[in-house]
CSV table of C-alpha atoms in Angstrom, one decimal:
chain,number,residue,atom,x,y,z
A,1,MET,CA,-25.5,-9.6,-23.8
A,2,LYS,CA,-25.2,-6.8,-21.3
A,3,LYS,CA,-21.8,-5.3,-20.6
A,4,LYS,CA,-20.7,-5.3,-17.0
A,5,GLN,CA,-19.9,-1.8,-15.7
A,6,VAL,CA,-16.5,-1.6,-14.1
A,7,SER,CA,-15.9,1.1,-11.5
A,8,THR,CA,-12.5,2.8,-11.7
A,9,TYR,CA,-11.0,4.8,-9.0
A,10,SER,CA,-8.2,7.3,-9.4
A,11,PHE,CA,-6.0,8.9,-6.8
A,12,ASN,CA,-5.4,12.7,-6.7
A,13,GLU,CA,-2.8,13.6,-4.2
A,14,ASP,CA,-3.9,17.2,-4.1
A,15,SER,CA,-7.5,16.5,-3.2
A,16,TRP,CA,-7.0,13.4,-1.1
A,17,LYS,CA,-8.9,13.8,2.3
A,18,GLY,CA,-6.6,11.5,4.2
A,19,ILE,CA,-7.3,9.2,7.0
A,20,LYS,CA,-8.1,9.7,10.7
A,21,ILE,CA,-6.8,7.5,13.6
A,22,THR,CA,-8.4,7.9,17.0
A,23,LYS,CA,-6.2,8.3,20.1
A,24,CYS,CA,-7.0,4.8,21.3
A,25,ALA,CA,-6.0,3.3,17.9
A,26,VAL,CA,-2.8,5.5,17.8
A,27,LYS,CA,-1.9,4.2,21.3
A,28,GLN,CA,-2.4,0.5,20.3
A,29,ILE,CA,-0.5,0.9,17.0
A,30,LEU,CA,2.4,2.5,18.8
A,31,LEU,CA,2.4,-0.3,21.3
A,32,LEU,CA,2.4,-3.0,18.6
A,33,ILE,CA,5.3,-1.2,16.7
A,34,SER,CA,7.3,-0.9,19.9
A,35,ARG,CA,7.3,-4.7,20.5
A,36,ASP,CA,10.1,-5.2,18.0
A,37,LYS,CA,12.8,-2.6,17.2
A,38,LYS,CA,12.7,-3.8,13.5
A,39,ASN,CA,9.1,-2.5,13.2
A,40,LYS,CA,9.0,0.8,11.3
A,41,GLY,CA,5.2,1.5,10.9
A,42,ILE,CA,2.1,0.1,9.4
A,43,LYS,CA,0.8,-0.7,5.9
A,44,LEU,CA,-2.9,-0.1,5.3
A,45,SER,CA,-4.6,-1.9,2.4
A,46,ILE,CA,-7.8,-3.5,1.2
A,47,LYS,CA,-8.1,-7.1,0.0
A,48,LYS,CA,-10.8,-8.9,-1.9
A,49,SER,CA,-12.7,-10.9,0.6
A,50,GLY,CA,-16.0,-12.1,1.8
A,51,CYS,CA,-19.4,-11.9,0.1
A,52,ALA,CA,-19.5,-8.1,-0.2
A,53,GLY,CA,-16.2,-7.7,-1.9
A,54,PHE,CA,-13.4,-6.2,0.2
A,55,ARG,CA,-12.0,-6.0,3.7
A,56,TYR,CA,-9.4,-3.6,5.3
A,57,THR,CA,-6.0,-4.9,6.4
A,58,MET,CA,-3.4,-3.5,8.5
A,59,GLU,CA,0.1,-5.0,9.0
A,60,LEU,CA,3.3,-4.0,10.6
A,61,THR,CA,6.1,-3.0,8.3
A,62,ASN,CA,9.7,-3.8,9.3
A,63,ASP,CA,13.2,-4.1,8.1
A,64,GLU,CA,12.4,-7.3,6.2
A,65,LYS,CA,9.4,-5.8,4.4
A,66,LYS,CA,11.1,-2.9,2.6
A,67,ILE,CA,9.1,0.2,2.3
A,68,SER,CA,9.0,1.4,-1.3
A,69,ALA,CA,7.8,4.8,-2.4
A,70,GLU,CA,7.5,3.6,-6.0
A,71,ASN,CA,4.0,2.3,-5.8
A,72,ASN,CA,3.1,3.6,-2.4
A,73,ILE,CA,2.3,6.8,-0.6
A,74,ILE,CA,4.3,7.0,2.7
A,75,PHE,CA,3.5,9.6,5.4
A,76,SER,CA,3.7,10.1,9.1
A,77,TYR,CA,0.6,10.4,11.3
A,78,GLU,CA,1.0,10.9,15.1
A,79,ASN,CA,4.5,9.4,15.0
A,80,ILE,CA,3.3,6.4,13.0
A,81,LEU,CA,4.9,5.7,9.6
A,82,ILE,CA,2.0,4.8,7.3
A,83,GLN,CA,2.3,3.1,3.9
A,84,ILE,CA,-0.6,2.8,1.5
A,85,SER,CA,-0.5,1.4,-2.0
A,86,LYS,CA,-1.5,4.1,-4.6
A,87,LYS,CA,-4.1,1.7,-6.0
A,88,ASP,CA,-5.8,1.5,-2.5
A,89,MET,CA,-5.8,5.2,-1.8
A,90,PRO,CA,-9.3,5.9,-3.2
A,91,PHE,CA,-10.7,3.1,-1.1
A,92,LEU,CA,-9.0,4.4,2.1
A,93,GLU,CA,-9.8,8.1,1.6
A,94,GLY,CA,-11.7,9.5,4.6
A,95,VAL,CA,-11.4,6.3,6.6
A,96,LYS,CA,-11.4,6.6,10.4
A,97,ILE,CA,-9.6,3.9,12.3
A,98,ASP,CA,-10.5,3.2,15.9
A,99,PHE,CA,-9.4,0.6,18.5
A,100,ILE,CA,-12.3,-0.9,20.5
A,101,GLN,CA,-12.0,-3.0,23.7
A,102,SER,CA,-15.1,-4.8,24.9
A,103,ASN,CA,-14.5,-7.2,27.7
A,104,ILE,CA,-11.9,-9.6,26.4
A,105,ASN,CA,-12.4,-8.6,22.7
A,106,LYS,CA,-10.0,-6.1,21.2
A,107,VAL,CA,-10.3,-5.0,17.6
A,108,PHE,CA,-9.4,-2.3,15.1
A,109,LYS,CA,-12.6,-0.9,13.5
A,110,PHE,CA,-12.6,1.0,10.2
A,111,TYR,CA,-15.3,3.5,9.5
A,112,ASN,CA,-15.9,4.8,5.9
A,113,SER,CA,-18.9,6.9,4.8
A,114,LYS,CA,-18.4,5.7,1.2
A,115,LEU,CA,-19.3,2.1,2.0
A,116,GLU,CA,-22.3,0.8,0.0
A,117,LYS,CA,-23.0,-2.4,1.9
A,118,PHE,CA,-21.6,-4.9,4.4
A,119,CYS,CA,-21.9,-8.6,4.4
A,120,GLY,CA,-23.9,-10.3,7.1
A,121,CYS,CA,-20.9,-10.9,9.4
A,122,GLY,CA,-19.6,-7.3,9.0
A,123,GLU,CA,-16.2,-8.5,7.8
A,124,SER,CA,-16.4,-7.4,4.1
A,125,PHE,CA,-17.8,-4.4,2.3
A,126,SER,CA,-18.4,-2.8,-1.1
A,127,ILE,CA,-17.8,0.9,-2.0
A,128,ASN,CA,-20.0,3.1,-4.0
């Protein structure tokens, strides 16, 4: 029986390339944060999803969702407090986040040069 190869990713804070957020995305994120004074920033993560493996998620962090530095990296980007789980850091390294408006559709798009493949609907991905 053939053993399944498991990919492992490690996070090195000194060599991490960070993330980029376009001006349009910064503007939209700041607008969403400003809708409630309890909002403190955003949490970026990946979740298992779809036929290709993972999808990006972004959620507002607020007073009820305590921000913990124990298992997370917390930093500020263009006045946005960003929280990323240490286990997700390698998957988010080098990601560019954009906000696109096309007619009535508005969506945050994540671009990552390390992506290996997308599923047919474009919702999920796998990383090389």
